[in-house]
PDB file of C-alpha atoms in Angstrom:
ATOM      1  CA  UNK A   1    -101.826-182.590  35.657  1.00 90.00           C
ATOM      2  CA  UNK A   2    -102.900-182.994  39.009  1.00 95.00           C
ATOM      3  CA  UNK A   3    -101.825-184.262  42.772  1.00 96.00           C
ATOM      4  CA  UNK A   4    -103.733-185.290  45.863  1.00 96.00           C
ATOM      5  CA  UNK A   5    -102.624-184.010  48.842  1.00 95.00           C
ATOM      6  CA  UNK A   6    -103.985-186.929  51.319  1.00 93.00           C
ATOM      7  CA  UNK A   7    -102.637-185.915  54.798  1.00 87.00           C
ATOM      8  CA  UNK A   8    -104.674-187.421  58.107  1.00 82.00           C
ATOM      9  CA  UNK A   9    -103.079-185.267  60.134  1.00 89.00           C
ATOM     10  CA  UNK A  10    -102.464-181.252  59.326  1.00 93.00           C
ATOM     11  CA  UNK A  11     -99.635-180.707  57.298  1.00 94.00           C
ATOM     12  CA  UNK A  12     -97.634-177.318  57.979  1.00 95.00           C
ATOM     13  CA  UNK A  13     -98.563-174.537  55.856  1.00 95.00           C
ATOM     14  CA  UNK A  14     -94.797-174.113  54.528  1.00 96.00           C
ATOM     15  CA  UNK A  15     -94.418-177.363  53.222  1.00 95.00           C
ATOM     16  CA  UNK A  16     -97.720-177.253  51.289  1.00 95.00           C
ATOM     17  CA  UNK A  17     -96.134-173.844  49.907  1.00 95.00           C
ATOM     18  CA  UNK A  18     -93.165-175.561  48.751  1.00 95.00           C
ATOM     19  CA  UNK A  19     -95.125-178.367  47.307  1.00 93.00           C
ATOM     20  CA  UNK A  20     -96.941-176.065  44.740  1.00 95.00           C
ATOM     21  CA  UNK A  21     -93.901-174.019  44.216  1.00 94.00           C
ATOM     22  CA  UNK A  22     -92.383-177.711  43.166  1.00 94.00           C
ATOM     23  CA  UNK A  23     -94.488-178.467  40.201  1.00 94.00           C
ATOM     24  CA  UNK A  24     -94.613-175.318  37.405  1.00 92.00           C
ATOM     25  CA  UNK A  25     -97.302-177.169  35.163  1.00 95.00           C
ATOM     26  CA  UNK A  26     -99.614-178.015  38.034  1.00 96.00           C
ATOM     27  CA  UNK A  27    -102.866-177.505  36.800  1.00 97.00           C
ATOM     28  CA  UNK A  28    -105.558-179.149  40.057  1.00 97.00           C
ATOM     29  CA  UNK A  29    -104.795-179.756  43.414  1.00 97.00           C
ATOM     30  CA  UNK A  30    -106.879-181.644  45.988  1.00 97.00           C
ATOM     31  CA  UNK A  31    -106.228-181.114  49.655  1.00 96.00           C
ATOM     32  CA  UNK A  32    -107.447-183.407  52.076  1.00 94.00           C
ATOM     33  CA  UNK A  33    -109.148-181.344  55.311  1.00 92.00           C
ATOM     34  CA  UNK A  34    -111.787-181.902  58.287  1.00 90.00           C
ATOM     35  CA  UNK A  35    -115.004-180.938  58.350  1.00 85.00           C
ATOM     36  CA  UNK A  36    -114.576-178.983  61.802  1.00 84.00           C
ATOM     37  CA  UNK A  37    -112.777-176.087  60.086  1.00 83.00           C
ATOM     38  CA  UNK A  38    -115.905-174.168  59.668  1.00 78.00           C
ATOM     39  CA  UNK A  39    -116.406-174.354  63.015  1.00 77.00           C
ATOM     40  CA  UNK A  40    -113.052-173.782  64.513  1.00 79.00           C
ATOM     41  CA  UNK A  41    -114.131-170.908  66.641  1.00 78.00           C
ATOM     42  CA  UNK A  42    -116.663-172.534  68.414  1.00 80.00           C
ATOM     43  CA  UNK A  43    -116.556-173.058  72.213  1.00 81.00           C
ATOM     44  CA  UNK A  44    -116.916-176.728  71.728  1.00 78.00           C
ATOM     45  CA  UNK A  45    -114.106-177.253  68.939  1.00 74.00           C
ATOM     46  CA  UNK A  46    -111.735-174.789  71.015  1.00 75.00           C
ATOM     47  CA  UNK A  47    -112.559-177.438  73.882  1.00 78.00           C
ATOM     48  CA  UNK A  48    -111.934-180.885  72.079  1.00 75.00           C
ATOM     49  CA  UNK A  49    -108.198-181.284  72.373  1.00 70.00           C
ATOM     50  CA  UNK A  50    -107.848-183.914  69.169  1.00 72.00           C
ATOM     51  CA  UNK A  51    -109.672-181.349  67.084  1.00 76.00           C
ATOM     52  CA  UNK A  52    -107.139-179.826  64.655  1.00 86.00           C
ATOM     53  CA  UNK A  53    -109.346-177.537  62.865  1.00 85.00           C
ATOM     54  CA  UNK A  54    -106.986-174.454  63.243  1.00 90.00           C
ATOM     55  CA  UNK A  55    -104.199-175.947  62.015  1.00 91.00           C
ATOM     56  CA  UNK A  56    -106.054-177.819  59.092  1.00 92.00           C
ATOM     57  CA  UNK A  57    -107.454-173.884  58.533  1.00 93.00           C
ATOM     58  CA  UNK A  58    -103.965-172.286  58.389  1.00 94.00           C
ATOM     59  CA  UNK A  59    -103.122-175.467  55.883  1.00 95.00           C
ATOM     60  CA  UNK A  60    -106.185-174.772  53.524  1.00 94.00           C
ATOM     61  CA  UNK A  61    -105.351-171.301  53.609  1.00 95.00           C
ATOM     62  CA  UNK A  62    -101.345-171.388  52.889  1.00 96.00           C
ATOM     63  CA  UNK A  63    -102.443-173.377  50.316  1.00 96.00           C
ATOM     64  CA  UNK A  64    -105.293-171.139  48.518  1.00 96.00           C
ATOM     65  CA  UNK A  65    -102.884-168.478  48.498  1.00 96.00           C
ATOM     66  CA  UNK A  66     -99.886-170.761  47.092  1.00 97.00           C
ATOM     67  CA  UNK A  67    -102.570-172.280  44.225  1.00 97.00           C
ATOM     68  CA  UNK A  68    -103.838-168.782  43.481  1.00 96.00           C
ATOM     69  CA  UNK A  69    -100.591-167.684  43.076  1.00 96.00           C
ATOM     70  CA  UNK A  70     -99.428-170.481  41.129  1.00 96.00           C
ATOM     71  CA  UNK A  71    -102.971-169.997  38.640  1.00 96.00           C
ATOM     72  CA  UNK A  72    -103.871-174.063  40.213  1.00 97.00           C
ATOM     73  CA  UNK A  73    -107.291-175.044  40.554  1.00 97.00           C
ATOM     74  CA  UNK A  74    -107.308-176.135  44.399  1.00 97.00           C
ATOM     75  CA  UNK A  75    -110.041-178.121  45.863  1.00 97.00           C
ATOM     76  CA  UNK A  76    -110.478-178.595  49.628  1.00 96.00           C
ATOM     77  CA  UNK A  77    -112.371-181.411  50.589  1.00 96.00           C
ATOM     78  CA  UNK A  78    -113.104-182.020  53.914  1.00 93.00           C
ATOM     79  CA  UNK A  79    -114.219-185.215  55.920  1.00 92.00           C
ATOM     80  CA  UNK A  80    -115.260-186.446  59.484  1.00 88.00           C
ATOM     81  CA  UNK A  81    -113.626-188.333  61.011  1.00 86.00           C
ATOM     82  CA  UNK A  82    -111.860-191.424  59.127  1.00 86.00           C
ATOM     83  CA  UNK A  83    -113.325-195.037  59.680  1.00 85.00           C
ATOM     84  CA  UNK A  84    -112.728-198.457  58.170  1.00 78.00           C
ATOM     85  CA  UNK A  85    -110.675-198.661  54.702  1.00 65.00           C
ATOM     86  CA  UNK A  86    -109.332-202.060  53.380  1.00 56.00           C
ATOM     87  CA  UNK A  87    -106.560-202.485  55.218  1.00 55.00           C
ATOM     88  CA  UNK A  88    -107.755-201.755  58.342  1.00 51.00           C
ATOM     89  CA  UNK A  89    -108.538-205.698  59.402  1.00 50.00           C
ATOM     90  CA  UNK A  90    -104.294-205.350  59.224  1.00 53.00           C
ATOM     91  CA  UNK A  91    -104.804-203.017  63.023  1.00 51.00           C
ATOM     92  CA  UNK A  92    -103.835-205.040  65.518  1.00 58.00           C
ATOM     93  CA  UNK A  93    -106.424-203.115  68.165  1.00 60.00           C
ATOM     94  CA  UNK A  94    -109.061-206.177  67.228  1.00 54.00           C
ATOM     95  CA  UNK A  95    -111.846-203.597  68.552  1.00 56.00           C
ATOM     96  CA  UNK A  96    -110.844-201.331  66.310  1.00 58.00           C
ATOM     97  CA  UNK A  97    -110.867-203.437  63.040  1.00 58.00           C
ATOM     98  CA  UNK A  98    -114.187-204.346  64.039  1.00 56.00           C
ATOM     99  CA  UNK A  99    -115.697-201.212  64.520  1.00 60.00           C
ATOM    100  CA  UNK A 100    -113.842-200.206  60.675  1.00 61.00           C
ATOM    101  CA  UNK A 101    -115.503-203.218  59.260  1.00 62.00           C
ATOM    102  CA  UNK A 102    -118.765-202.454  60.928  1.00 69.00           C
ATOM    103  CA  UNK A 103    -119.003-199.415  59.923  1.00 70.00           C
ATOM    104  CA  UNK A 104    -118.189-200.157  56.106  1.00 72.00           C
ATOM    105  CA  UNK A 105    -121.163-202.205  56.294  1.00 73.00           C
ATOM    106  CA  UNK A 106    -123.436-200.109  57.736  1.00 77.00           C
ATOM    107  CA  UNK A 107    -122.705-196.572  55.834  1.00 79.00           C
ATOM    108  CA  UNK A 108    -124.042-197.299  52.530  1.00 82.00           C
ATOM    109  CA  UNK A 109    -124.657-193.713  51.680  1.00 88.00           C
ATOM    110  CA  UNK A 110    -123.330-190.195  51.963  1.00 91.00           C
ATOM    111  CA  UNK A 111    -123.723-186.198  51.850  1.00 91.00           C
ATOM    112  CA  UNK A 112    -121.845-183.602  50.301  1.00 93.00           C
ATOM    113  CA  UNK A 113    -122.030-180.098  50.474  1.00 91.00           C
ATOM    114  CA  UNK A 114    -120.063-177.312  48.798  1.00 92.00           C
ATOM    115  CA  UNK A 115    -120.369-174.949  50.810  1.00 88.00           C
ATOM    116  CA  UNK A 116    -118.162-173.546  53.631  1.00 83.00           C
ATOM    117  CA  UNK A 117    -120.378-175.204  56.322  1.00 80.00           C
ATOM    118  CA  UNK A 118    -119.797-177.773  58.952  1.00 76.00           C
ATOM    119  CA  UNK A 119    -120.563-181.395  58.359  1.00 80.00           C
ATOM    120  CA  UNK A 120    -121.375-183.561  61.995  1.00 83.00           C
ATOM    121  CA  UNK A 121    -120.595-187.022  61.240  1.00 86.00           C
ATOM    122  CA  UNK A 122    -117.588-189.844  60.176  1.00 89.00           C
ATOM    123  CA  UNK A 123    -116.347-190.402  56.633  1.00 91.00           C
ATOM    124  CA  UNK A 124    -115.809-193.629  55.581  1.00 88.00           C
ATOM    125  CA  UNK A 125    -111.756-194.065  54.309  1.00 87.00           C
ATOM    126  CA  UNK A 126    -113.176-195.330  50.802  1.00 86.00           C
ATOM    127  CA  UNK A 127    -115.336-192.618  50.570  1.00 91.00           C
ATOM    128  CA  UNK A 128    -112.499-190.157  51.296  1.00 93.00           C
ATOM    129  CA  UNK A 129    -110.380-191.646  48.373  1.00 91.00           C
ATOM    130  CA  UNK A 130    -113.117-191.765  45.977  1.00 92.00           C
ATOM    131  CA  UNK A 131    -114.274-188.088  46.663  1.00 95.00           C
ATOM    132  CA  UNK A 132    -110.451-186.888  46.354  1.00 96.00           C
ATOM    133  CA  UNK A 133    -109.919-188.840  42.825  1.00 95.00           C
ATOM    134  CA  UNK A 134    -113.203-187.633  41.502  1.00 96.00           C
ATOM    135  CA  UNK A 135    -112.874-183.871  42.893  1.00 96.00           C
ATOM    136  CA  UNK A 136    -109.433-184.027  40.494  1.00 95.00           C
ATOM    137  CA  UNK A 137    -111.630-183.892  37.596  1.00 94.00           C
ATOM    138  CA  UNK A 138    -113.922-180.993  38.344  1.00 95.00           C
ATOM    139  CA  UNK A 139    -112.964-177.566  37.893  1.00 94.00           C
ATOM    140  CA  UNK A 140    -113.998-174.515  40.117  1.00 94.00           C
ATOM    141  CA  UNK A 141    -115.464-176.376  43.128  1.00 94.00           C
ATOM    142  CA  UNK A 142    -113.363-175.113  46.087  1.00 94.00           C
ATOM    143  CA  UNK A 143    -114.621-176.654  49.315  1.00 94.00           C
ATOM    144  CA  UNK A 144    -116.818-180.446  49.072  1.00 93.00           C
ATOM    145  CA  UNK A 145    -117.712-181.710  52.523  1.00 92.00           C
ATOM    146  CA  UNK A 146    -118.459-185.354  52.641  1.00 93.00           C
ATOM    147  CA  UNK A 147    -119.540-187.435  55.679  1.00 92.00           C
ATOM    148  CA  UNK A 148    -120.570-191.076  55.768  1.00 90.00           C
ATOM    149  CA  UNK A 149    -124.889-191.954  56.234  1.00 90.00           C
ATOM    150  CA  UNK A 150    -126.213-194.958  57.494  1.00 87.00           C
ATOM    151  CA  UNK A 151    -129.206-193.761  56.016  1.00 87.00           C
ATOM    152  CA  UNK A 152    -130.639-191.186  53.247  1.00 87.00           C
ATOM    153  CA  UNK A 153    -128.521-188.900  51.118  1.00 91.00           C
ATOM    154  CA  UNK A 154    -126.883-190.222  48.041  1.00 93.00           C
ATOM    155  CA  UNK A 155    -126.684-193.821  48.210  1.00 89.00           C
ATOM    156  CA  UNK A 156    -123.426-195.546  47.451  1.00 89.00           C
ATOM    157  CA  UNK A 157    -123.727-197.963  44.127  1.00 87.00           C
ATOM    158  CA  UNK A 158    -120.568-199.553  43.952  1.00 82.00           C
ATOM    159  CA  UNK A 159    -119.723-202.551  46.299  1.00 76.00           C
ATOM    160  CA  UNK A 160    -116.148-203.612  47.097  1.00 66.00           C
ATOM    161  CA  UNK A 161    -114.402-201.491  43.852  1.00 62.00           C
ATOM    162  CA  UNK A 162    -110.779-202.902  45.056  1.00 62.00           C
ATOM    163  CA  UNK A 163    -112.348-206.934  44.877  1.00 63.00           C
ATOM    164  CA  UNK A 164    -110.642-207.488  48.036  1.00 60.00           C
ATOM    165  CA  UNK A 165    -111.623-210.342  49.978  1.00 61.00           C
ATOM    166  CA  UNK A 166    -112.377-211.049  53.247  1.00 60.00           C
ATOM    167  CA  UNK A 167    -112.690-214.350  55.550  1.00 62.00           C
ATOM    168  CA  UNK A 168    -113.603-215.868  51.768  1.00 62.00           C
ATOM    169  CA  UNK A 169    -116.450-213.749  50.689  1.00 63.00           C
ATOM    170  CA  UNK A 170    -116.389-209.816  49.638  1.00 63.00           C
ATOM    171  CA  UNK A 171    -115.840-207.045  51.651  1.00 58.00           C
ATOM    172  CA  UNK A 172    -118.783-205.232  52.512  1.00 65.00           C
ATOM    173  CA  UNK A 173    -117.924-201.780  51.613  1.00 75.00           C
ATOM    174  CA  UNK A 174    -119.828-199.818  49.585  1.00 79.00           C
ATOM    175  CA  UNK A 175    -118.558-196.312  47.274  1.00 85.00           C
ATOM    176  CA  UNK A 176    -119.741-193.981  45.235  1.00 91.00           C
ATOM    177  CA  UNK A 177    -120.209-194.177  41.262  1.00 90.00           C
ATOM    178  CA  UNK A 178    -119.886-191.178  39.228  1.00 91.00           C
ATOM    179  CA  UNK A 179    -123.450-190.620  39.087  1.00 94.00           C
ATOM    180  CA  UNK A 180    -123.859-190.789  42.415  1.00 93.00           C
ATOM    181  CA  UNK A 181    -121.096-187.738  42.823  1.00 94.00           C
ATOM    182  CA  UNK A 182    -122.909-186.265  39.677  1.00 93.00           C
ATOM    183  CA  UNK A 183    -126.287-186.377  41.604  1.00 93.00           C
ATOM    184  CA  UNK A 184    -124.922-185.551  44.981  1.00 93.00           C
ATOM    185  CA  UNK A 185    -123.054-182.575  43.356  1.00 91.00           C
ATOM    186  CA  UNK A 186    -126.291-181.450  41.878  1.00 88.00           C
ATOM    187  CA  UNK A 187    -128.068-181.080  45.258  1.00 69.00           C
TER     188      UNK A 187
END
């Protein structure tokens, strides 16, 4: 009995109180974060004005204590910044649907990290979702960072999982298998 908390943006730290509060028998929850909350304090995050890392931080952390209080397994996992996904041809910004299809077909790999460190990079919006569904079934991992690689780390093993097609061939997205979150989770 678990839920996926998939929020782009920060949600406030009330709601996501509420939320566990809602469901008595939750068991796992999986928040959605960014990888620049490690680094929130930094001169250069303090400067970026579309970095969100202190709210995202005051989100993780309403939640922790709601999930420890509650006895729920919580796992934050925490991306760059979100590109492509397989509706994102549907954007009517045509420079911006090509730059999410380009860069499904050039990431073919990824890192992860469990600890409370800073990632640099871009996450792929696949890549997100798959990380979030398979973080639902592992227990005691509280913080996975994931960022997309052109090159190196784990490579990606699964092409197009949703079979969508695209100007009548397959899109050229790659994700993760469970062995390749069971190898990457191992390093």
């Amino acid at each position: 009995k678990g839920i996926i908390l998939p929020a782009e943006a920060p949600p406030p730290p009330e709601q996501l109180e509420y939320l566990v509060s809602c469901f008595p028998d939750l068991q796992k929850c999986v928040l959605l974060s960014s990888t620049g909350v490690p680094d929130r304090d930094s001169m250069m995050s303090k400067l970026n004005p579309f970095n969100k890392a202190d709210e995202w931080y005051l989100a993780e952390e309403a939640l922790k204590k709601a999930a420890s209080a509650a006895g729920v397994d919580l796992t934050v996992v925490r991306t760059g910044d979100l590109q492509g996904g397989p509706f994102y041809n549907c954007n009517p910004d045509f420079e911006g649907a090509l730059s999410g299809n380009l860069f499904d077909m050039t990431h073919l790999g990824f890192k992860l990290s469990k600890k409370d460190e800073a990632l640099g990079g871009k996450t792929s919006r696949d890549l997100a979702a798959q990380c979030l569904v398979d973080a639902l079934s592992r227990q005691n991992v509280p913080v996975v960072n994931v960022v997309s690689l052109k090159e190196g780390g784990v490579p990606c093993s699964i092409k197009n999982p949703m079979k969508i097609k695209r100007d009548g061939g397959e899109r050229g997205v790659y994700v993760p298998s469970a062995e390749d979150f069971n190898t990457a989770y191992g390093s």
